[in-house]
Amino acid sequence: MRYVSTRGAWAGSPQPFCAILLEGLAPDGGLAAPEVYPRLTHDEIKAMRGLSYGRLAHAILSRFITDIPAADLAALIDGTYTAAIFGSDAITPLTTLKPGLHLLRVSNGPTLAFKDIALQLLGNLFEYVLEREGRDLNVLGATSGDTGSSAEYALRGKRHVNVFMLSPHGRMSPFQQAQMYSLTDSNIHNIAIEGVFDDCQDIVKAVSADAAFKARWRIGTVNSINWARVAAQVVYYFKGYYDVAEMVGDPVDFAVPSGNFGNILAAHVAKAMGLPVRRLVLATNENDVLDEFFRTGCYRPRAAAETHATSSPSMDISKASNFERYIFDVVGRNASVVRSLWDQLGREGGFDLRATPYWSRVVESGFISGTSTHSDRIATIRQCAHEFGVVIDPHTADGVKVAMDHSDSNVPMVCVETALPAKFAATIREALHHDPALPPAYADLGQRPQRCTVLPPEVERVKAFIAAHASVETT
Ligand SMILES: *Cc1c(COP(=O)(O)O)cnc(C)c1O
């Protein structure tokens, strides 16, 4: 399997997986995408039913990762998807809320959000590839809470990798702050910036724009557009499908609370591989850029100032970074069409596919969408607690709300649970008037000593800190 860019780079020389693993954007600003999706036959999909999570992950990921020997890949996967890390042998257990409505629980990793499923594997892949290539990587990132902690828990203690994570000083939830700042691994550097999240992100952009500094200190990123993350997420859509389909071939719907379009893109890829998924129900919060696209055909990213701070904060996005991969498929994988759409985006702030031949492909792709608001979230958390005895987090509630609006008694609906309620105590208290349960591993979180380095929002100060703590091995 080789990879091309959604905007045409590498067309003459598609790249192997390990070459795109450590890169951010392609040189033309596009995203890495497989040359073709691996197609599985009905019999192959049937034969994979009943596999353990690890064997299923290997069966799927070995189609995307063909430049790591099978035995090594299997060992990396087996070291990742364990009951010790994810809480059960099922890794992503399924709970039935009521007949035809299910919850796929992909949030039982170390930071209690679905991002762990992909990032825990990414940490092991990074270490393996860096070891093989004899080089180091210094990961620089900015976080408002979730992604940063998931990346830190994935990379803590890994050889050849340091993490420099900028977070807004005093602006994360107490749980998120404790989760990150209590890590004591010597390769994890938490930098609390005296500013807001946008200041952190601007510093990361400024450092990354300095090509000489970036090369000298081997700066890399772990962002949501990393292809390996999407590939790792494909696995649990197969798992969820097998859990609810009576017979392989029966249709199943999935509902996914969405922000950067990474999670639901994995469902789209599973479908493209041949998994008999019928509808993909995309749920947004008040930041409804994606709902607007699927309803009207118009994709119009918002300005940062137009982005609402909501009670499902991990979905507060103004543009959906993985969306370009979906559009690449919709336009028949024609990179020059993607290029011209993104040029138009830059010039006019949006594009409209409704009047184009591509709109019928959007409709055929099975996506439908809806928006959920704060009051929907609260009502849905209450309903799930009272009717089904299950406490869900605010993001999952957005998904369940939109799923129930679109459910159809003939086809099972699987809602993807993207975080555990423990992370969002204030909203749970508002809905249920009590605190969410804290998983045992976090019982003493509040008591653990915390450490971070506080810096002013100045690029040069951050660069100096990196230079003093980065590792660069050249062999
Ligand atoms: C990241 C995240 C999302 C959004 O997922 P995307 O892949 O960006 O669409 C939803 N819920 C939670 C809890 C998240 O952490």
Tab-separated table of C-alpha atoms and ligand atoms in Angstrom:
chain	number	residue	atom	x	y	z
A	1	MET	CA	0.000	0.000	0.000
A	2	ARG	CA	1.288	3.422	-0.949
A	3	TYR	CA	0.011	6.917	-0.238
A	4	VAL	CA	-0.719	9.954	-2.378
A	5	SER	CA	-1.616	13.514	-1.400
A	6	THR	CA	-5.173	14.793	-1.773
A	7	ARG	CA	-3.670	17.711	-3.740
A	8	GLY	CA	-1.470	15.701	-6.081
A	9	ALA	CA	2.019	15.626	-4.535
A	10	TRP	CA	3.697	12.209	-4.735
A	11	ALA	CA	1.469	11.288	-7.696
A	12	GLY	CA	4.497	9.949	-9.552
A	13	SER	CA	6.110	8.492	-6.453
A	14	PRO	CA	3.515	7.324	-3.926
A	15	GLN	CA	4.945	7.042	-0.422
A	16	PRO	CA	5.121	4.012	1.868
A	17	PHE	CA	3.309	4.122	5.211
A	18	CYS	CA	6.400	4.716	7.359
A	19	ALA	CA	7.310	7.776	5.261
A	20	ILE	CA	3.938	9.454	5.893
A	21	LEU	CA	3.724	8.322	9.535
A	22	LEU	CA	5.945	11.063	10.938
A	23	GLU	CA	4.926	13.863	8.576
A	24	GLY	CA	2.164	16.405	8.997
A	25	LEU	CA	0.831	17.847	5.765
A	26	ALA	CA	2.077	16.706	2.356
A	27	PRO	CA	4.498	19.188	0.701
A	28	ASP	CA	1.601	20.662	-1.332
A	29	GLY	CA	-0.507	21.278	1.790
A	30	GLY	CA	-2.702	18.229	1.147
A	31	LEU	CA	-3.303	15.149	3.294
A	32	ALA	CA	-1.923	11.655	2.793
A	33	ALA	CA	-4.499	9.176	1.465
A	34	PRO	CA	-4.148	5.536	0.396
A	35	GLU	CA	-3.778	5.154	-3.370
A	36	VAL	CA	-6.811	2.879	-3.292
A	37	TYR	CA	-8.844	1.572	-0.369
A	38	PRO	CA	-8.262	-2.112	0.259
A	39	ARG	CA	-11.477	-3.960	-0.719
A	40	LEU	CA	-12.525	-6.945	1.377
A	41	THR	CA	-14.871	-9.546	-0.059
A	42	HIS	CA	-18.047	-10.648	1.692
A	43	ASP	CA	-16.314	-13.937	2.583
A	44	GLU	CA	-13.281	-12.157	4.004
A	45	ILE	CA	-15.496	-9.932	6.145
A	46	LYS	CA	-17.419	-12.978	7.324
A	47	ALA	CA	-14.216	-14.827	8.176
A	48	MET	CA	-13.021	-11.932	10.381
A	49	ARG	CA	-16.082	-12.156	12.620
A	50	GLY	CA	-15.155	-13.537	16.039
A	51	LEU	CA	-11.524	-12.434	15.921
A	52	SER	CA	-10.107	-10.853	19.075
A	53	TYR	CA	-9.620	-7.077	18.913
A	54	GLY	CA	-5.881	-7.533	18.336
A	55	ARG	CA	-6.295	-10.060	15.520
A	56	LEU	CA	-9.001	-7.918	13.917
A	57	ALA	CA	-6.715	-4.875	14.158
A	58	HIS	CA	-3.946	-6.842	12.495
A	59	ALA	CA	-6.229	-8.111	9.714
A	60	ILE	CA	-7.252	-4.525	8.917
A	61	LEU	CA	-4.074	-2.556	9.601
A	62	SER	CA	-1.855	-4.957	7.668
A	63	ARG	CA	-3.743	-3.784	4.563
A	64	PHE	CA	-2.634	-0.203	5.210
A	65	ILE	CA	0.802	-0.846	6.701
A	66	THR	CA	2.787	-3.011	4.316
A	67	ASP	CA	6.302	-1.766	5.084
A	68	ILE	CA	6.538	-3.163	8.629
A	69	PRO	CA	7.095	-6.951	8.770
A	70	ALA	CA	3.877	-8.767	9.764
A	71	ALA	CA	5.362	-10.227	12.958
A	72	ASP	CA	6.616	-6.825	14.115
A	73	LEU	CA	3.270	-5.188	13.350
A	74	ALA	CA	1.461	-7.939	15.259
A	75	ALA	CA	3.753	-7.383	18.268
A	76	LEU	CA	3.114	-3.612	18.201
A	77	ILE	CA	-0.644	-4.213	18.036
A	78	ASP	CA	-0.578	-6.848	20.794
A	79	GLY	CA	1.378	-4.475	23.052
A	80	THR	CA	-1.196	-1.742	22.440
A	81	TYR	CA	-4.625	-3.328	22.725
A	82	THR	CA	-4.458	-4.989	26.139
A	83	ALA	CA	-6.964	-5.297	28.953
A	84	ALA	CA	-4.422	-3.544	31.208
A	85	ILE	CA	-4.528	-0.415	29.020
A	86	PHE	CA	-8.155	-0.475	27.821
A	87	GLY	CA	-9.917	-2.047	30.785
A	88	SER	CA	-11.243	-5.246	29.158
A	89	ASP	CA	-10.343	-7.873	26.577
A	90	ALA	CA	-13.120	-6.523	24.367
A	91	ILE	CA	-11.148	-3.205	24.216
A	92	THR	CA	-14.266	-1.515	22.785
A	93	PRO	CA	-17.249	-3.203	24.492
A	94	LEU	CA	-20.804	-2.631	23.306
A	95	THR	CA	-23.751	-1.748	25.559
A	96	THR	CA	-27.327	-2.073	24.303
A	97	LEU	CA	-29.419	0.889	25.479
A	98	LYS	CA	-32.651	-0.552	24.086
A	99	PRO	CA	-33.422	-2.916	21.218
A	100	GLY	CA	-31.885	-1.404	18.079
A	101	LEU	CA	-29.946	1.335	19.900
A	102	HIS	CA	-26.402	0.608	21.072
A	103	LEU	CA	-23.367	2.358	22.533
A	104	LEU	CA	-19.900	1.422	21.245
A	105	ARG	CA	-17.568	2.199	24.125
A	106	VAL	CA	-14.280	3.302	22.659
A	107	SER	CA	-13.362	5.570	25.589
A	108	ASN	CA	-11.814	3.210	28.115
A	109	GLY	CA	-8.165	4.065	27.404
A	110	PRO	CA	-5.789	5.944	29.725
A	111	THR	CA	-7.271	9.421	29.132
A	112	LEU	CA	-10.915	8.313	28.952
A	113	ALA	CA	-11.533	9.465	25.366
A	114	PHE	CA	-11.626	7.620	22.030
A	115	LYS	CA	-8.430	9.337	20.867
A	116	ASP	CA	-6.471	6.831	22.974
A	117	ILE	CA	-7.412	3.999	20.595
A	118	ALA	CA	-5.366	5.563	17.806
A	119	LEU	CA	-2.737	7.429	19.812
A	120	GLN	CA	-1.694	4.461	21.946
A	121	LEU	CA	-0.861	2.622	18.713
A	122	LEU	CA	0.770	5.719	17.230
A	123	GLY	CA	3.133	5.944	20.224
A	124	ASN	CA	4.323	2.392	19.619
A	125	LEU	CA	4.610	2.916	15.842
A	126	PHE	CA	6.644	6.115	16.378
A	127	GLU	CA	9.065	4.387	18.733
A	128	TYR	CA	9.484	1.445	16.341
A	129	VAL	CA	10.083	3.556	13.222
A	130	LEU	CA	12.411	6.040	14.971
A	131	GLU	CA	14.449	3.167	16.399
A	132	ARG	CA	14.675	1.577	12.947
A	133	GLU	CA	15.722	4.848	11.330
A	134	GLY	CA	18.075	5.775	14.181
A	135	ARG	CA	16.626	9.201	14.780
A	136	ASP	CA	14.798	11.228	17.401
A	137	LEU	CA	11.631	13.286	17.202
A	138	ASN	CA	10.549	16.220	19.342
A	139	VAL	CA	6.786	16.457	19.221
A	140	LEU	CA	5.443	19.979	19.623
A	141	GLY	CA	1.755	20.545	20.173
A	142	ALA	CA	-0.868	22.855	21.621
A	143	THR	CA	-3.880	21.583	23.505
A	144	SER	CA	-6.988	22.911	25.139
A	145	GLY	CA	-7.276	19.626	27.024
A	146	ASP	CA	-8.112	16.345	25.320
A	147	THR	CA	-5.710	15.768	22.442
A	148	GLY	CA	-2.658	16.856	24.384
A	149	SER	CA	-3.240	14.501	27.263
A	150	SER	CA	-3.998	11.610	24.929
A	151	ALA	CA	-0.723	12.269	23.061
A	152	GLU	CA	1.238	12.518	26.312
A	153	TYR	CA	-0.137	9.233	27.652
A	154	ALA	CA	0.709	7.612	24.308
A	155	LEU	CA	4.296	8.898	24.169
A	156	ARG	CA	5.319	8.901	27.848
A	157	GLY	CA	8.445	6.866	28.441
A	158	LYS	CA	8.945	6.107	24.727
A	159	ARG	CA	12.499	6.084	23.448
A	160	HIS	CA	13.545	8.628	20.793
A	161	VAL	CA	10.554	10.900	21.460
A	162	ASN	CA	10.155	14.046	23.561
A	163	VAL	CA	6.875	15.866	23.914
A	164	PHE	CA	6.557	19.648	24.305
A	165	MET	CA	2.907	20.402	24.955
A	166	LEU	CA	1.668	23.958	25.301
A	167	SER	CA	-1.522	24.524	27.269
A	168	PRO	CA	-3.268	27.714	28.400
A	169	HIS	CA	-2.202	28.403	32.012
A	170	GLY	CA	-5.101	27.937	34.417
A	171	ARG	CA	-7.698	27.494	31.679
A	172	MET	CA	-8.230	23.749	31.523
A	173	SER	CA	-10.684	21.818	33.679
A	174	PRO	CA	-9.152	20.640	36.993
A	175	PHE	CA	-9.391	17.034	35.734
A	176	GLN	CA	-7.633	17.784	32.439
A	177	GLN	CA	-4.916	19.780	34.158
A	178	ALA	CA	-4.250	17.100	36.749
A	179	GLN	CA	-4.233	14.421	34.060
A	180	MET	CA	-1.453	16.157	32.129
A	181	TYR	CA	0.594	17.900	34.798
A	182	SER	CA	0.832	14.839	37.043
A	183	LEU	CA	2.929	12.954	34.476
A	184	THR	CA	6.499	12.662	35.717
A	185	ASP	CA	8.143	10.937	32.722
A	186	SER	CA	11.350	12.702	31.777
A	187	ASN	CA	10.388	12.916	28.076
A	188	ILE	CA	7.144	14.808	28.760
A	189	HIS	CA	7.375	18.612	29.013
A	190	ASN	CA	4.228	20.481	29.921
A	191	ILE	CA	4.506	24.177	29.156
A	192	ALA	CA	1.757	26.339	30.627
A	193	ILE	CA	1.506	29.476	28.532
A	194	GLU	CA	0.257	32.647	30.207
A	195	GLY	CA	-2.458	33.154	27.612
A	196	VAL	CA	-5.359	31.396	25.894
A	197	PHE	CA	-5.417	28.340	23.621
A	198	ASP	CA	-5.055	30.487	20.486
A	199	ASP	CA	-1.793	31.908	21.871
A	200	CYS	CA	-0.502	28.350	22.298
A	201	GLN	CA	-1.502	27.438	18.773
A	202	ASP	CA	0.064	30.597	17.325
A	203	ILE	CA	3.365	29.731	19.013
A	204	VAL	CA	3.288	26.197	17.561
A	205	LYS	CA	2.617	27.659	14.117
A	206	ALA	CA	5.441	30.187	14.467
A	207	VAL	CA	7.925	27.532	15.581
A	208	SER	CA	6.834	25.183	12.783
A	209	ALA	CA	7.180	27.975	10.222
A	210	ASP	CA	10.872	28.350	11.132
A	211	ALA	CA	12.191	25.620	8.833
A	212	ALA	CA	15.752	25.849	10.088
A	213	PHE	CA	14.734	25.506	13.747
A	214	LYS	CA	12.353	22.714	12.855
A	215	ALA	CA	15.044	20.725	11.038
A	216	ARG	CA	17.759	21.454	13.625
A	217	TRP	CA	15.595	20.227	16.526
A	218	ARG	CA	13.664	17.567	14.595
A	219	ILE	CA	10.267	19.001	15.421
A	220	GLY	CA	7.228	16.911	14.553
A	221	THR	CA	3.542	16.858	15.448
A	222	VAL	CA	0.839	14.405	16.431
A	223	ASN	CA	-2.190	16.057	14.922
A	224	SER	CA	-5.619	14.945	13.942
A	225	ILE	CA	-4.718	14.668	10.260
A	226	ASN	CA	-2.253	11.832	10.844
A	227	TRP	CA	-3.393	8.973	8.585
A	228	ALA	CA	-2.353	6.266	11.064
A	229	ARG	CA	-4.932	7.629	13.502
A	230	VAL	CA	-7.721	7.247	10.967
A	231	ALA	CA	-6.578	3.726	10.058
A	232	ALA	CA	-6.480	2.623	13.717
A	233	GLN	CA	-10.051	3.877	14.190
A	234	VAL	CA	-11.353	1.796	11.259
A	235	VAL	CA	-10.927	-1.302	13.444
A	236	TYR	CA	-13.658	-0.474	15.962
A	237	TYR	CA	-16.249	0.081	13.248
A	238	PHE	CA	-15.721	-3.533	12.167
A	239	LYS	CA	-15.872	-4.595	15.817
A	240	GLY	CA	-19.108	-2.647	16.409
A	241	TYR	CA	-20.601	-4.040	13.204
A	242	TYR	CA	-19.961	-7.644	14.234
A	243	ASP	CA	-21.393	-6.957	17.693
A	244	VAL	CA	-24.824	-5.977	16.349
A	245	ALA	CA	-25.291	-7.482	12.861
A	246	GLU	CA	-27.163	-10.759	13.034
A	247	MET	CA	-25.670	-11.878	9.756
A	248	VAL	CA	-22.706	-10.417	7.890
A	249	GLY	CA	-24.319	-8.464	5.081
A	250	ASP	CA	-27.085	-6.946	7.240
A	251	PRO	CA	-27.085	-3.129	7.239
A	252	VAL	CA	-25.984	-1.218	10.364
A	253	ASP	CA	-26.042	2.564	11.014
A	254	PHE	CA	-23.421	4.442	13.045
A	255	ALA	CA	-23.788	7.818	14.777
A	256	VAL	CA	-20.642	9.820	15.504
A	257	PRO	CA	-20.204	13.080	17.480
A	258	SER	CA	-17.888	15.000	15.170
A	259	GLY	CA	-15.447	17.888	15.175
A	260	ASN	CA	-12.391	17.470	12.985
A	261	PHE	CA	-14.062	14.662	11.007
A	262	GLY	CA	-11.388	12.097	11.970
A	263	ASN	CA	-13.599	9.594	13.758
A	264	ILE	CA	-16.413	9.483	11.211
A	265	LEU	CA	-13.897	9.433	8.352
A	266	ALA	CA	-12.743	6.076	9.723
A	267	ALA	CA	-16.342	4.829	9.436
A	268	HIS	CA	-16.438	6.047	5.837
A	269	VAL	CA	-13.199	4.148	5.151
A	270	ALA	CA	-14.602	0.970	6.750
A	271	LYS	CA	-17.585	1.315	4.435
A	272	ALA	CA	-15.323	1.857	1.420
A	273	MET	CA	-13.493	-1.347	2.371
A	274	GLY	CA	-16.770	-3.238	2.030
A	275	LEU	CA	-18.257	-3.219	5.554
A	276	PRO	CA	-22.060	-3.212	5.044
A	277	VAL	CA	-22.686	0.105	6.792
A	278	ARG	CA	-25.827	1.885	5.644
A	279	ARG	CA	-25.960	5.372	7.139
A	280	LEU	CA	-23.321	7.474	8.812
A	281	VAL	CA	-25.086	9.894	11.121
A	282	LEU	CA	-22.880	12.898	11.797
A	283	ALA	CA	-23.674	14.941	14.917
A	284	THR	CA	-22.321	18.415	15.598
A	285	ASN	CA	-22.832	20.754	18.521
A	286	GLU	CA	-23.596	24.465	18.059
A	287	ASN	CA	-20.497	24.600	15.832
A	288	ASP	CA	-22.420	23.179	12.907
A	289	VAL	CA	-20.070	23.611	9.923
A	290	LEU	CA	-20.376	19.924	9.001
A	291	ASP	CA	-24.130	19.678	9.522
A	292	GLU	CA	-24.516	22.671	7.228
A	293	PHE	CA	-22.476	20.918	4.531
A	294	PHE	CA	-24.474	17.695	4.600
A	295	ARG	CA	-27.774	19.580	4.628
A	296	THR	CA	-26.989	22.227	2.028
A	297	GLY	CA	-23.859	21.238	0.098
A	298	CYS	CA	-22.115	24.398	1.221
A	299	TYR	CA	-18.843	24.048	3.166
A	300	ARG	CA	-18.119	27.301	4.960
A	301	PRO	CA	-15.486	27.113	7.732
A	302	ARG	CA	-15.933	29.708	10.451
A	303	ALA	CA	-13.511	32.280	11.787
A	304	ALA	CA	-12.059	31.569	15.237
A	305	ALA	CA	-14.174	34.427	16.637
A	306	GLU	CA	-17.330	32.721	15.329
A	307	THR	CA	-16.532	29.460	17.115
A	308	HIS	CA	-18.742	28.917	20.159
A	309	ALA	CA	-17.364	27.608	23.443
A	310	THR	CA	-19.830	24.819	24.297
A	311	SER	CA	-20.376	22.093	26.868
A	312	SER	CA	-19.036	19.548	24.353
A	313	PRO	CA	-15.715	21.392	23.981
A	314	SER	CA	-13.836	18.753	21.984
A	315	MET	CA	-16.208	19.426	19.101
A	316	ASP	CA	-15.706	23.202	19.140
A	317	ILE	CA	-14.034	23.494	15.764
A	318	SER	CA	-14.246	26.115	13.078
A	319	LYS	CA	-12.939	23.948	10.230
A	320	ALA	CA	-12.802	20.174	9.950
A	321	SER	CA	-9.231	19.244	9.117
A	322	ASN	CA	-9.915	15.679	7.934
A	323	PHE	CA	-12.809	16.702	5.687
A	324	GLU	CA	-10.467	17.120	2.710
A	325	ARG	CA	-9.939	13.343	2.590
A	326	TYR	CA	-13.677	12.774	2.244
A	327	ILE	CA	-13.949	15.421	-0.482
A	328	PHE	CA	-11.046	13.716	-2.292
A	329	ASP	CA	-13.236	10.581	-2.494
A	330	VAL	CA	-16.358	12.516	-3.434
A	331	VAL	CA	-14.641	14.164	-6.422
A	332	GLY	CA	-13.463	10.795	-7.691
A	333	ARG	CA	-9.984	11.169	-6.143
A	334	ASN	CA	-9.122	13.901	-8.598
A	335	ALA	CA	-6.421	15.996	-6.866
A	336	SER	CA	-6.780	18.922	-9.239
A	337	VAL	CA	-10.456	19.304	-8.288
A	338	VAL	CA	-9.505	19.232	-4.591
A	339	ARG	CA	-6.851	21.840	-5.275
A	340	SER	CA	-9.275	24.168	-6.980
A	341	LEU	CA	-11.915	23.723	-4.238
A	342	TRP	CA	-9.363	24.598	-1.562
A	343	ASP	CA	-8.157	27.560	-3.643
A	344	GLN	CA	-11.757	28.721	-3.726
A	345	LEU	CA	-11.977	28.193	0.031
A	346	GLY	CA	-8.974	30.475	0.472
A	347	ARG	CA	-10.366	33.125	-1.890
A	348	GLU	CA	-14.083	33.082	-1.075
A	349	GLY	CA	-14.276	31.409	2.316
A	350	GLY	CA	-16.325	28.433	1.138
A	351	PHE	CA	-17.508	26.191	-1.679
A	352	ASP	CA	-20.860	24.764	-2.673
A	353	LEU	CA	-21.220	21.278	-4.157
A	354	ARG	CA	-25.009	21.218	-4.456
A	355	ALA	CA	-25.124	22.236	-8.111
A	356	THR	CA	-22.187	20.017	-9.122
A	357	PRO	CA	-22.134	16.378	-10.240
A	358	TYR	CA	-20.343	15.579	-6.955
A	359	TRP	CA	-23.432	16.164	-4.830
A	360	SER	CA	-24.968	12.848	-5.864
A	361	ARG	CA	-21.803	11.122	-4.594
A	362	VAL	CA	-22.240	12.866	-1.238
A	363	VAL	CA	-25.808	11.584	-1.074
A	364	GLU	CA	-24.736	8.061	-2.112
A	365	SER	CA	-22.026	8.016	0.562
A	366	GLY	CA	-24.743	7.555	3.192
A	367	PHE	CA	-24.028	10.573	5.386
A	368	ILE	CA	-26.856	12.332	7.158
A	369	SER	CA	-26.408	14.932	9.865
A	370	GLY	CA	-27.909	16.953	12.668
A	371	THR	CA	-27.046	19.525	15.325
A	372	SER	CA	-27.406	19.190	19.069
A	373	THR	CA	-27.439	22.116	21.501
A	374	HIS	CA	-26.655	22.492	25.193
A	375	SER	CA	-30.269	21.850	26.192
A	376	ASP	CA	-30.415	18.768	23.909
A	377	ARG	CA	-27.252	17.493	25.581
A	378	ILE	CA	-28.647	17.937	29.080
A	379	ALA	CA	-31.971	16.325	28.124
A	380	THR	CA	-30.226	13.377	26.447
A	381	ILE	CA	-27.886	12.768	29.413
A	382	ARG	CA	-30.982	12.704	31.649
A	383	GLN	CA	-32.933	10.436	29.342
A	384	CYS	CA	-30.089	7.903	29.036
A	385	ALA	CA	-29.580	7.878	32.813
A	386	HIS	CA	-33.282	7.506	33.635
A	387	GLU	CA	-34.454	5.201	30.836
A	388	PHE	CA	-31.356	3.074	30.277
A	389	GLY	CA	-29.352	3.505	33.495
A	390	VAL	CA	-26.280	4.646	31.571
A	391	VAL	CA	-24.496	7.954	32.218
A	392	ILE	CA	-22.998	9.362	29.005
A	393	ASP	CA	-20.689	12.312	28.469
A	394	PRO	CA	-21.840	15.531	26.715
A	395	HIS	CA	-20.173	14.653	23.360
A	396	THR	CA	-21.713	11.211	23.292
A	397	ALA	CA	-25.024	12.862	24.161
A	398	ASP	CA	-24.801	14.977	20.986
A	399	GLY	CA	-24.392	11.749	19.017
A	400	VAL	CA	-27.231	9.915	20.774
A	401	LYS	CA	-29.561	12.900	20.329
A	402	VAL	CA	-29.014	13.092	16.563
A	403	ALA	CA	-29.072	9.274	16.281
A	404	MET	CA	-32.509	9.135	17.916
A	405	ASP	CA	-33.769	11.786	15.489
A	406	HIS	CA	-32.744	9.556	12.589
A	407	SER	CA	-33.288	6.060	13.937
A	408	ASP	CA	-35.155	3.517	11.947
A	409	SER	CA	-36.609	0.470	13.645
A	410	ASN	CA	-35.381	-1.902	10.936
A	411	VAL	CA	-31.669	-1.135	11.124
A	412	PRO	CA	-29.541	-1.257	14.296
A	413	MET	CA	-28.018	2.093	15.291
A	414	VAL	CA	-24.602	2.132	16.971
A	415	CYS	CA	-23.686	5.392	18.753
A	416	VAL	CA	-19.984	5.896	19.288
A	417	GLU	CA	-19.157	6.955	22.870
A	418	THR	CA	-16.272	9.399	22.488
A	419	ALA	CA	-15.424	10.151	26.145
A	420	LEU	CA	-16.339	9.089	29.663
A	421	PRO	CA	-18.515	11.426	31.768
A	422	ALA	CA	-15.802	11.684	34.481
A	423	LYS	CA	-14.011	14.243	32.309
A	424	PHE	CA	-16.972	16.626	32.199
A	425	ALA	CA	-18.249	16.719	35.754
A	426	ALA	CA	-19.844	20.180	35.606
A	427	THR	CA	-22.235	19.254	32.783
A	428	ILE	CA	-23.095	15.920	34.409
A	429	ARG	CA	-23.914	17.757	37.653
A	430	GLU	CA	-26.140	20.154	35.748
A	431	ALA	CA	-28.028	17.264	34.162
A	432	LEU	CA	-28.156	14.737	36.989
A	433	HIS	CA	-27.382	16.721	40.161
A	434	HIS	CA	-24.581	14.360	41.127
A	435	ASP	CA	-20.962	13.787	40.169
A	436	PRO	CA	-20.015	11.267	37.476
A	437	ALA	CA	-18.245	8.089	38.607
A	438	LEU	CA	-14.460	8.339	38.617
A	439	PRO	CA	-12.685	5.272	37.170
A	440	PRO	CA	-10.528	3.584	39.865
A	441	ALA	CA	-7.260	4.470	38.097
A	442	TYR	CA	-8.082	8.141	38.634
A	443	ALA	CA	-9.304	7.927	42.228
A	444	ASP	CA	-6.198	9.709	43.590
A	445	LEU	CA	-5.717	12.078	40.618
A	446	GLY	CA	-6.455	15.181	42.672
A	447	GLN	CA	-3.727	14.273	45.179
A	448	ARG	CA	-0.932	13.557	42.705
A	449	PRO	CA	1.849	16.150	42.598
A	450	GLN	CA	1.743	18.293	39.458
A	451	ARG	CA	4.548	19.933	37.559
A	452	CYS	CA	4.749	22.215	34.555
A	453	THR	CA	6.865	25.083	33.299
A	454	VAL	CA	5.066	28.415	33.100
A	455	LEU	CA	6.193	30.667	30.237
A	456	PRO	CA	4.933	33.963	28.799
A	457	PRO	CA	3.340	33.771	25.318
A	458	GLU	CA	6.637	34.466	23.545
A	459	VAL	CA	7.919	32.336	20.676
A	460	GLU	CA	11.581	32.901	21.558
A	461	ARG	CA	11.119	31.720	25.140
A	462	VAL	CA	9.456	28.522	23.926
A	463	LYS	CA	12.198	27.941	21.357
A	464	ALA	CA	14.860	28.384	24.041
A	465	PHE	CA	13.072	25.866	26.276
A	466	ILE	CA	12.902	23.331	23.432
A	467	ALA	CA	16.561	23.826	22.556
A	468	ALA	CA	17.509	23.207	26.184
A	469	HIS	CA	15.465	20.019	26.532
A	470	ALA	CA	15.219	18.444	23.054
A	471	SER	CA	17.161	15.370	22.101
A	472	VAL	CA	18.703	14.931	18.678
A	473	GLU	CA	20.378	11.703	17.830
A	474	THR	CA	22.049	11.451	14.454
A	475	THR	CA	23.420	8.149	13.351
B	1	LIG	C1	-11.886	14.674	19.469
B	1	LIG	C2	-13.220	14.433	20.038
B	1	LIG	C3	-14.389	14.479	19.238
B	1	LIG	C4	-14.365	14.846	17.777
B	1	LIG	O1	-13.760	13.844	16.991
B	1	LIG	P1	-13.263	14.175	15.501
B	1	LIG	O2	-12.475	13.000	15.087
B	1	LIG	O3	-12.402	15.407	15.632
B	1	LIG	O4	-14.470	14.414	14.664
B	1	LIG	C5	-15.607	14.161	19.825
B	1	LIG	N1	-15.687	13.869	21.136
B	1	LIG	C6	-14.590	13.834	21.942
B	1	LIG	C7	-14.777	13.509	23.378
B	1	LIG	C8	-13.323	14.111	21.422
B	1	LIG	O5	-12.248	14.082	22.237
